[in-house]
Tab-separated table of C-alpha atoms in Angstrom:
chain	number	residue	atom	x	y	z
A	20	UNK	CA	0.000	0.000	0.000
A	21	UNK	CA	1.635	3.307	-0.877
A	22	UNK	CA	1.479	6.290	1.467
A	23	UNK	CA	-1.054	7.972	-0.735
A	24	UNK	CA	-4.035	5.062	0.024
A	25	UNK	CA	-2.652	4.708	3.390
A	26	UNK	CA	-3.240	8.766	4.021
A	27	UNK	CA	-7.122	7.665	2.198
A	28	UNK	CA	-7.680	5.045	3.954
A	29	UNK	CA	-7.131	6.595	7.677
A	30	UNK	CA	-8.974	9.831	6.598
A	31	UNK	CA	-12.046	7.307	5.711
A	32	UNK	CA	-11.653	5.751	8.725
A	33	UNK	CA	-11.471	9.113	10.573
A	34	UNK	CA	-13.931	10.804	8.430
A	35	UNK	CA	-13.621	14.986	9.987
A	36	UNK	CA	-11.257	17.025	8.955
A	37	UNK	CA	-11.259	20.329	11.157
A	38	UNK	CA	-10.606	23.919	8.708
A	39	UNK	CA	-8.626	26.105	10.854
A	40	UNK	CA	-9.605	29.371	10.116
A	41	UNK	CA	-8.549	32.385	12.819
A	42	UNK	CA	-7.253	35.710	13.030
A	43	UNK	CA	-4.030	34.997	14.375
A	44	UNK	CA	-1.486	32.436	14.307
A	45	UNK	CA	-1.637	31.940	17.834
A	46	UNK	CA	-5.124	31.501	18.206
A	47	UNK	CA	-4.890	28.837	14.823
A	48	UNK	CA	-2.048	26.831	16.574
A	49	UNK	CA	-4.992	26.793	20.523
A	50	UNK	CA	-8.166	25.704	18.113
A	51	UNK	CA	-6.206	23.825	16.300
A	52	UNK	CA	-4.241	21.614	19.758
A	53	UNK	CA	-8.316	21.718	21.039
A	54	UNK	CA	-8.887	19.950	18.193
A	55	UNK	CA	-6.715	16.919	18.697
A	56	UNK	CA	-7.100	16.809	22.266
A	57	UNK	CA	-11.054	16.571	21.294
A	58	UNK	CA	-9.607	13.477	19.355
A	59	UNK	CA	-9.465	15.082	15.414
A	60	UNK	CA	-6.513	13.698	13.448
A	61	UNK	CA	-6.807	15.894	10.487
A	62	UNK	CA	-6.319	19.623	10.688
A	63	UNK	CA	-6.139	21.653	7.763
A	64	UNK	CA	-4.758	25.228	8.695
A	65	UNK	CA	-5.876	27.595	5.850
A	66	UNK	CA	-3.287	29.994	4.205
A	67	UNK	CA	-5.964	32.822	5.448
A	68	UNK	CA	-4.369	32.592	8.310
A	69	UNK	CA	-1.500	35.211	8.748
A	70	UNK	CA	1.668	32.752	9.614
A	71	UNK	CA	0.012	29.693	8.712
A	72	UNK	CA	3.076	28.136	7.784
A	73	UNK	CA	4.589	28.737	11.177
A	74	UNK	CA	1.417	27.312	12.363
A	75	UNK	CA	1.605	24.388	10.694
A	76	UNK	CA	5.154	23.715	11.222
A	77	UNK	CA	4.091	23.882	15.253
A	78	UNK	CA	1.540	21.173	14.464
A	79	UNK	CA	3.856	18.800	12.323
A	80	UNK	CA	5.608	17.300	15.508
A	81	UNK	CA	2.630	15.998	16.854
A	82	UNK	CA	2.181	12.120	16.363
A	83	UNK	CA	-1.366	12.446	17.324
A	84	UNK	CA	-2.362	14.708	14.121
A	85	UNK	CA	-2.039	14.921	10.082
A	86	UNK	CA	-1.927	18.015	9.463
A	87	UNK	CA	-2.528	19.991	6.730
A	88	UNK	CA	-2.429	23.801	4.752
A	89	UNK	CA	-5.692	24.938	3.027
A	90	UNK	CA	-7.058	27.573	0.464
A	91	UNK	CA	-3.735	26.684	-1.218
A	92	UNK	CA	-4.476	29.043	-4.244
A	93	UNK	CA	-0.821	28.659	-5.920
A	94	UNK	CA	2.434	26.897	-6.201
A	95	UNK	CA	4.199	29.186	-4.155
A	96	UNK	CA	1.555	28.556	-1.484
A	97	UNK	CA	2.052	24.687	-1.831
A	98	UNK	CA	5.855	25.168	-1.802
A	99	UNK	CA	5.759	27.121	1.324
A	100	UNK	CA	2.859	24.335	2.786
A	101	UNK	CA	5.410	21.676	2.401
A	102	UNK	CA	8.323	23.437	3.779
A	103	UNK	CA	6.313	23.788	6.878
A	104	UNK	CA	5.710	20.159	6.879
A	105	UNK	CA	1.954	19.620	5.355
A	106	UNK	CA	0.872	16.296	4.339
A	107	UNK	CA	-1.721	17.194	1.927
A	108	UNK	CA	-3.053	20.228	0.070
A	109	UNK	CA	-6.743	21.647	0.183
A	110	UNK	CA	-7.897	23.962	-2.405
A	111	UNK	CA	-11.522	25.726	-2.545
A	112	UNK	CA	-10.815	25.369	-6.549
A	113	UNK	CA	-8.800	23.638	-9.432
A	114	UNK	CA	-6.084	24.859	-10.186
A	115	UNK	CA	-4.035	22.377	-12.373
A	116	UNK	CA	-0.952	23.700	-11.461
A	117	UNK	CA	-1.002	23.307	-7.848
A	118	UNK	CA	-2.235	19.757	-8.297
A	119	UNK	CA	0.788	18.867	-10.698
A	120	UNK	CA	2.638	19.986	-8.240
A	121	UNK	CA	1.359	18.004	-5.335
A	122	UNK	CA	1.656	14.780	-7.453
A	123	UNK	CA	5.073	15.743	-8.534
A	124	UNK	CA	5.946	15.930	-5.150
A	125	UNK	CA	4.514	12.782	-3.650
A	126	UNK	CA	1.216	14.547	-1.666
A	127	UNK	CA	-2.408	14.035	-1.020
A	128	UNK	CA	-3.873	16.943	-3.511
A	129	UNK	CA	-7.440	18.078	-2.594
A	130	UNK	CA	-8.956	20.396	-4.866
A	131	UNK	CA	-12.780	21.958	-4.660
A	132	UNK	CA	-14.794	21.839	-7.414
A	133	UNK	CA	-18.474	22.613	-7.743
A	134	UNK	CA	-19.652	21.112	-11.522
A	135	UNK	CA	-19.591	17.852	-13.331
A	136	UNK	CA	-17.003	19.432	-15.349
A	137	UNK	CA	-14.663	20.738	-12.723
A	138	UNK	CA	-15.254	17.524	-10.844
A	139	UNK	CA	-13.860	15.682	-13.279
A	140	UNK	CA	-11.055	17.595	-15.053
A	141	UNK	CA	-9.940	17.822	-11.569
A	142	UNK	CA	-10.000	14.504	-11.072
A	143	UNK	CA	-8.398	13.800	-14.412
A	144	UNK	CA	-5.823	16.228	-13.521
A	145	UNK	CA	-4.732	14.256	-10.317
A	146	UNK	CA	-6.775	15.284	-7.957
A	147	UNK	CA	-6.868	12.292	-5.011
A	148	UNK	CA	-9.993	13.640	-3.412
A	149	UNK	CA	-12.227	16.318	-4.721
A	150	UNK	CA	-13.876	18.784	-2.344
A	151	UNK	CA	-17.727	19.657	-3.305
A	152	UNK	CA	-17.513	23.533	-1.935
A	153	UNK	CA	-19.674	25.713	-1.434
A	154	UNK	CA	-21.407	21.716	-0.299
A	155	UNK	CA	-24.965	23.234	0.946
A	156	UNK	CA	-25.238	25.799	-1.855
A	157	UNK	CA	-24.899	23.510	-4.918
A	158	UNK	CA	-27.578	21.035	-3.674
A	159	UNK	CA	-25.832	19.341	-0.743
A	160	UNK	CA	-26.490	15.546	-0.076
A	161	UNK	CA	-28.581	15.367	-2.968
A	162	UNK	CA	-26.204	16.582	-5.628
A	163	UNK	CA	-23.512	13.472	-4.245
A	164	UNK	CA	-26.247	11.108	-5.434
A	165	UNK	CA	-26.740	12.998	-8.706
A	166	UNK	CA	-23.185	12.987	-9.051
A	167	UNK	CA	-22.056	9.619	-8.025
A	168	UNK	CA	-24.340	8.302	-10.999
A	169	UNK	CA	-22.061	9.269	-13.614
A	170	UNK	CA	-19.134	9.917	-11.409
A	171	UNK	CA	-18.992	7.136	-9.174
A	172	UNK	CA	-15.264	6.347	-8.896
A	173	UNK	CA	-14.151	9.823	-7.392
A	174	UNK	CA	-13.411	10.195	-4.072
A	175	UNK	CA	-15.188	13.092	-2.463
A	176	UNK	CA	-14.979	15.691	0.358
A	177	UNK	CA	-17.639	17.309	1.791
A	178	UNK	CA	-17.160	20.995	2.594
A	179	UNK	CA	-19.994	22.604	4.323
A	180	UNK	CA	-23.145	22.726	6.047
A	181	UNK	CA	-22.409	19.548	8.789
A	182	UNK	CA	-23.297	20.316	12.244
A	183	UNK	CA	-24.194	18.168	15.257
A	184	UNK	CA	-27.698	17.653	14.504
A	185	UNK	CA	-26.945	16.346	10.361
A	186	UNK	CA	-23.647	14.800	10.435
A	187	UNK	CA	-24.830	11.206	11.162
A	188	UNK	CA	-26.648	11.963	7.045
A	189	UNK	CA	-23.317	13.299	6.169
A	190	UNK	CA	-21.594	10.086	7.218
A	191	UNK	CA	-24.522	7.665	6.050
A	192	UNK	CA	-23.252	9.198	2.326
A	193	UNK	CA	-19.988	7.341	2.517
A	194	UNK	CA	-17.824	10.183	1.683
A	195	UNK	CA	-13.989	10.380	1.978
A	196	UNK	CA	-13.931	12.825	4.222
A	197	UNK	CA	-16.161	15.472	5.770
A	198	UNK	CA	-14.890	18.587	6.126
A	199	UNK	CA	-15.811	20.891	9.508
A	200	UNK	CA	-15.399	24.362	10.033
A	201	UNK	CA	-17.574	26.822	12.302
A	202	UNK	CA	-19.718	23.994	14.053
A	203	UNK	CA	-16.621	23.508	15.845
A	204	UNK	CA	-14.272	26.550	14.898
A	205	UNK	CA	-17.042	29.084	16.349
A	206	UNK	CA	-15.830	32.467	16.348
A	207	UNK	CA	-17.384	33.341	19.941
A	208	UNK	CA	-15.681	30.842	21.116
A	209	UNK	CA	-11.899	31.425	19.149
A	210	UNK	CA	-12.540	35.238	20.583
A	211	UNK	CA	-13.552	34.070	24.478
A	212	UNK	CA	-9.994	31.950	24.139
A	213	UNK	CA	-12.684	29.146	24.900
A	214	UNK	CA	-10.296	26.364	23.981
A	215	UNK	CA	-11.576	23.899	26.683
A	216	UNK	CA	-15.348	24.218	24.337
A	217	UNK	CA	-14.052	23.617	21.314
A	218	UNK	CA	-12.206	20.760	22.281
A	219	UNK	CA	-15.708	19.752	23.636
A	220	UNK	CA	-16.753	20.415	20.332
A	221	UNK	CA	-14.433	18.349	18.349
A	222	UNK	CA	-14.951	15.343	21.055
A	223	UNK	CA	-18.893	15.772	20.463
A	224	UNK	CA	-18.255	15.047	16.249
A	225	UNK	CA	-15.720	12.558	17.139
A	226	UNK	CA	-18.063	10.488	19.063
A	227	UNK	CA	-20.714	10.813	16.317
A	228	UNK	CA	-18.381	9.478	14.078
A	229	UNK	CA	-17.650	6.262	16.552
A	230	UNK	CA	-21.381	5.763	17.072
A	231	UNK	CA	-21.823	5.097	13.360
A	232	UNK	CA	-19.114	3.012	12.988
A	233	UNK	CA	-20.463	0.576	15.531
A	234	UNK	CA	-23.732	0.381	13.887
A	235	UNK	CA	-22.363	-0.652	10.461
């Protein structure tokens, strides 16, 4: 098994990965450490972020996590994420350079896409997972069934619109991943310095995700 379906297979397993997206560094680096003590092994930190290389590169020791960069909008961004020590690449759009570049350089490459088309250029193109953003807006759970008919053998993210309440649908789909930002990220709470809630946060998904596996 290379390291490529190994990364796949764990993030299936795992099914969240937590968006880190914050003001500051320093508050990117606390959500991001409440996040794996909640029990999340992927973190994406977005390039939003002022210093989210640093950020990452904090992260990268940590056994316990897989971490990531996000809106990774150009080489140059994708150089500097794997300087820092990212392990895959999250995009909110194609763009067939940055993906080259990923597979040229041996890493997960997760681009968004949000038509049939873009789906599957970007999949043609390399892509190892593709991220359906904005999820909610383009139909949600219903366009992954339209989509799967014709499309079946992608592997897809979903970005958007999980919370508490809907994520047991969200994992009923069978998607690669599902991708969490606000439900647990909340902005009160990143501005209170609440770390000790969003870790509470992060262990409330995690446990979702447990619960379903024990019924299949």
């Amino acid at each position: 098994m290379t390291q490529q379906e190994r990364f796949i297979e764990d993030l299936k397993r795992n099914q969240l990965m937590v968006a880190i997206r914050t003001e500051s560094a320093e508050d990117a680096y606390h959500a991001a450490m409440a996040c794996v003590e909640g029990g999340v092994r992927f973190i994406e930190v977005t390039f939003s972020v002022p210093g989210a290389d640093e950020v990452i590169s904090r992260l990268s020791g940590d056994e316990r996590v897989v971490v990531g960069a996000g809106t990774v909008l150009t080489t140059d961004d994708a150089r500097k994420a794997l300087k820092a020590g990212a392990s895959y690449l999250v995009s909110p759009a194609f763009d067939e350079e940055v993906v080259t570049f990923a597979k040229k350089e041996g890493v997960i490459s997760i681009p968004g896409a949000c038509t049939p088309t873009e789906i599957y250029r970007a999949y043609k193109a390399g892509g190892d997972i593709i991220k359906l953003f904005p999820f909610v807006e383009i139909g949600g759970l219903d366009f992954l069934k339209a989509i799967r008919g014709p499309l079946p053998f992608v592997r897809y993210m979903l970005c958007g619109g999980a919370t508490l309440e809907n994520i047991s649908k969200y994992l009923a789909a069978d998607a690669a991943a599902i991708l969490i930002g606000a439900a647990i990220i909340r902005r009160d709470l990143v501005a209170a310095k609440d770390w000790a809630s969003i870790a509470g946060l992060a262990r409330s998904f995690v446990g979702k995700v447990e619960g379903s596996r024990t019924k299949t």
